[in-house]
Short mmCIF file of C-alpha atoms in Angstrom, two decimals:
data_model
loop_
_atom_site.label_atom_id
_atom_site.label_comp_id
_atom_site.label_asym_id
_atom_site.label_seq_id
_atom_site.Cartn_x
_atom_site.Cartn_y
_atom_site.Cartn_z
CA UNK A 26 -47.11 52.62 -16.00
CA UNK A 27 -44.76 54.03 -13.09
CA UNK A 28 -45.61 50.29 -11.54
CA UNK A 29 -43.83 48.84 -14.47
CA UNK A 30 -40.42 50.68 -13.38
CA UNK A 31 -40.76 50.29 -9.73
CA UNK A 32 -40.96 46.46 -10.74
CA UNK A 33 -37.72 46.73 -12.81
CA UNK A 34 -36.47 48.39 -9.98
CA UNK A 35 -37.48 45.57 -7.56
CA UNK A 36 -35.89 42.90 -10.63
CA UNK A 37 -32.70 44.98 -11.42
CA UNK A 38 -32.53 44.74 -7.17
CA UNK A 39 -31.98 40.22 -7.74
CA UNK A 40 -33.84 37.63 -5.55
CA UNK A 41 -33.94 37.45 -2.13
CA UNK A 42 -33.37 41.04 -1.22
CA UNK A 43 -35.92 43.14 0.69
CA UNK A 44 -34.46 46.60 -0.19
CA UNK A 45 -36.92 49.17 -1.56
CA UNK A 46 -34.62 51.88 -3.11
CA UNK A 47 -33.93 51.77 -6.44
CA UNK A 48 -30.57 49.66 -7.48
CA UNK A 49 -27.44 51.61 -7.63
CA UNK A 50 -24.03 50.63 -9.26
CA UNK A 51 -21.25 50.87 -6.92
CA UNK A 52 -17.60 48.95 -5.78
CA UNK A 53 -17.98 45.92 -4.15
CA UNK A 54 -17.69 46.56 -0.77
CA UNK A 55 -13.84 45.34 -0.25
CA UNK A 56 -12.95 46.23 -3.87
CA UNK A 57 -11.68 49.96 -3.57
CA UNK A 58 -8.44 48.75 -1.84
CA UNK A 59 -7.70 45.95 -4.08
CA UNK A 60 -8.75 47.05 -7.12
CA UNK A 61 -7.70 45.46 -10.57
CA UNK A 62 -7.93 48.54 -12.09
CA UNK A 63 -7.74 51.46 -9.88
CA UNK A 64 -7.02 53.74 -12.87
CA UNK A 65 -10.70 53.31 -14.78
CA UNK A 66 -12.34 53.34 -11.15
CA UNK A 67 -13.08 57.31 -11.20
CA UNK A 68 -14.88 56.55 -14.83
CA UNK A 69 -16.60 53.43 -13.69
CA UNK A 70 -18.42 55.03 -10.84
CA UNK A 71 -19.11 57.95 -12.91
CA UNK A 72 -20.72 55.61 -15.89
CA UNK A 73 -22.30 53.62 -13.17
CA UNK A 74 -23.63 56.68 -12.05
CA UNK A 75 -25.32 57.61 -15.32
CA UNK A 76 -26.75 54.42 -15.38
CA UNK A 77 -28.42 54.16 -12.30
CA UNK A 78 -30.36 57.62 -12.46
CA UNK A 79 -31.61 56.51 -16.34
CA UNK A 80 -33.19 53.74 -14.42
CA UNK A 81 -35.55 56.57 -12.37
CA UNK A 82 -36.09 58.24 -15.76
CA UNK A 83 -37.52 54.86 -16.87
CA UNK A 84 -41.30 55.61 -15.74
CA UNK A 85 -43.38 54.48 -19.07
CA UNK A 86 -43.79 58.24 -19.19
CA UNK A 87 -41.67 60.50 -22.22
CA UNK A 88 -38.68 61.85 -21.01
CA UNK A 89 -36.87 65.32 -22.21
CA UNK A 90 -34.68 64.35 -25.25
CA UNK A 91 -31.36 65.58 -23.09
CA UNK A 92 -32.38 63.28 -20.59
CA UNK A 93 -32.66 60.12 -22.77
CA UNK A 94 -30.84 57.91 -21.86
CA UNK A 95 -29.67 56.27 -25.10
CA UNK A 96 -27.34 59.11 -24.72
CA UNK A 97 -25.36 56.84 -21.62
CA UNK A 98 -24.72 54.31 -23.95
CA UNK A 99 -21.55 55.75 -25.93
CA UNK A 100 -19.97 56.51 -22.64
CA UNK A 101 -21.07 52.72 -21.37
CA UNK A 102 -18.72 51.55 -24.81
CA UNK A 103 -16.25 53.51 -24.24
CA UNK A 104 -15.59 52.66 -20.79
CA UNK A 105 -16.42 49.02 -21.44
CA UNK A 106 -13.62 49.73 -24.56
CA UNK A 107 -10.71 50.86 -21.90
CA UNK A 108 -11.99 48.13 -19.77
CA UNK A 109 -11.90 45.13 -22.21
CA UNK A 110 -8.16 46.58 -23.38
CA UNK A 111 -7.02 45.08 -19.74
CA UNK A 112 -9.37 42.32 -18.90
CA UNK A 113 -6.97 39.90 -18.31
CA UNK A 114 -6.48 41.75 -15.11
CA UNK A 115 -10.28 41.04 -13.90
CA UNK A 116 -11.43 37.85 -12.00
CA UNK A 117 -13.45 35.44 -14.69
CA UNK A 118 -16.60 37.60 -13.11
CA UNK A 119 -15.48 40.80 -14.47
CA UNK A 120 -14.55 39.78 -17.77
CA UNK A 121 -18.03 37.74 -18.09
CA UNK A 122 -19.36 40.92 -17.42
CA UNK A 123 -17.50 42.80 -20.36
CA UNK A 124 -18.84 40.00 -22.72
CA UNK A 125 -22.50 40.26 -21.59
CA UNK A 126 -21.89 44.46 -21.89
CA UNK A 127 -20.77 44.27 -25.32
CA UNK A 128 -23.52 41.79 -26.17
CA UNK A 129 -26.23 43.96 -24.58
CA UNK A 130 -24.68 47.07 -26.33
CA UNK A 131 -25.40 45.06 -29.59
CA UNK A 132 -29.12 43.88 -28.13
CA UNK A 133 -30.02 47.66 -26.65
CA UNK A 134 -29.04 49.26 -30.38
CA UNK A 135 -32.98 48.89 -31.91
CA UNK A 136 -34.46 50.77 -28.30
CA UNK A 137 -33.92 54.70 -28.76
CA UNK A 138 -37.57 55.05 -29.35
CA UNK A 139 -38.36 52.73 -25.68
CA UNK A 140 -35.78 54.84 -24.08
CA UNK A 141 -38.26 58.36 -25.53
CA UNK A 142 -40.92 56.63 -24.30
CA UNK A 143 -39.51 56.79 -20.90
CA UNK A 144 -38.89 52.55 -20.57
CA UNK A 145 -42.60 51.34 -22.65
CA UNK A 146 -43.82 51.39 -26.20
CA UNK A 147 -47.20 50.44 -27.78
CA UNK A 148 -45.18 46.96 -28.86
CA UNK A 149 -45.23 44.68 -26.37
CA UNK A 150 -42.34 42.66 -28.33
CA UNK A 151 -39.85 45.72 -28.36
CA UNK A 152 -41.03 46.27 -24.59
CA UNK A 153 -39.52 42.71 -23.86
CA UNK A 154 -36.39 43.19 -25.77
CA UNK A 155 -35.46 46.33 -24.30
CA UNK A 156 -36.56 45.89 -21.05
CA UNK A 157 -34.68 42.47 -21.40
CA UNK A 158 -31.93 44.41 -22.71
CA UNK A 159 -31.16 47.27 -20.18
CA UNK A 160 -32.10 44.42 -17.51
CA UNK A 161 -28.84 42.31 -18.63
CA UNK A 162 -27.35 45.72 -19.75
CA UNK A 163 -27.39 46.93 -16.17
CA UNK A 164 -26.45 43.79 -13.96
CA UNK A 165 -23.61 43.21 -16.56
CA UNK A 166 -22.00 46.70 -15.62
CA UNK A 167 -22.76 46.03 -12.21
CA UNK A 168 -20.43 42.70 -12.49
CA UNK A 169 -17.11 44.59 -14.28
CA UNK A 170 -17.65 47.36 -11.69
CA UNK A 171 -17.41 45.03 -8.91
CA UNK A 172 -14.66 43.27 -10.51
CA UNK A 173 -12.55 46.86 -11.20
#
């Protein structure tokens, strides 16, 4: 089971990278100085943040309720909300990325059981979804956060 979230880990990472820590959501390198929206950047890293440790709490083991992290994804909307309300100041990258949150949002909804379960559930079809889900869910964020 924990080999199950070190290979998320290892997808979440992309192709062609030979890193072995776990994925993190952070600026762009040169984006800090240029940033489209330097007023959401504080709650961008800080939602990034949140979802980069849920992705250690994703073991195929159950996790604490508190530390479920279906409980990120209100704070992933609203964010995404402020975000969207100025998107036509974000490169066609960023607001991709604000499309494919919102639509992950929607596909992520069914998974509060997978997230208890700590990333795995007896049904291998819900496995795919969700894993599929927080996958797109994840690299998505990563996109508008590079783009802010």
């Amino acid at each position: 089971m924990r080999y199950s979230a070190l290979a998320l880990a290892f997808l979440l990472v992309g192709c062609g990278t030979s890193t072995t820590s776990l994925p993190k959501i952070a600026p762009a390198p040169a984006s800090s100085s240029s940033s489209p929206l330097p007023d959401l950047q504080p709650r961008l890293d800080a939602i990034g943040t949140l979802l980069t440790d849920c992705i250690t709490r994703l073991r195929g083991e159950p996790v604490d309720p508190a530390d479920n992290c279906v409980h990120v994804l209100p704070d992933v909307t609203g964010v995404i909300d402020e975000v969207e309300k100025q998107s036509s100041k974000l490169p066609p990258s960023g607001q991709a990325g604000v499309v494919e949150v919102r639509r992950q949002l929607t596909a992520i909804a069914p998974c509060e059981p997978w997230f208890a379960a700590g990333g795995t559930s007896a049904d291998a079809a819900l496995n795919a979804r969700c894993d599929e889900a927080w996958n797109a869910l994840f690299k998505g964020y990563n996109a508008v956060r590079n783009a802010a």
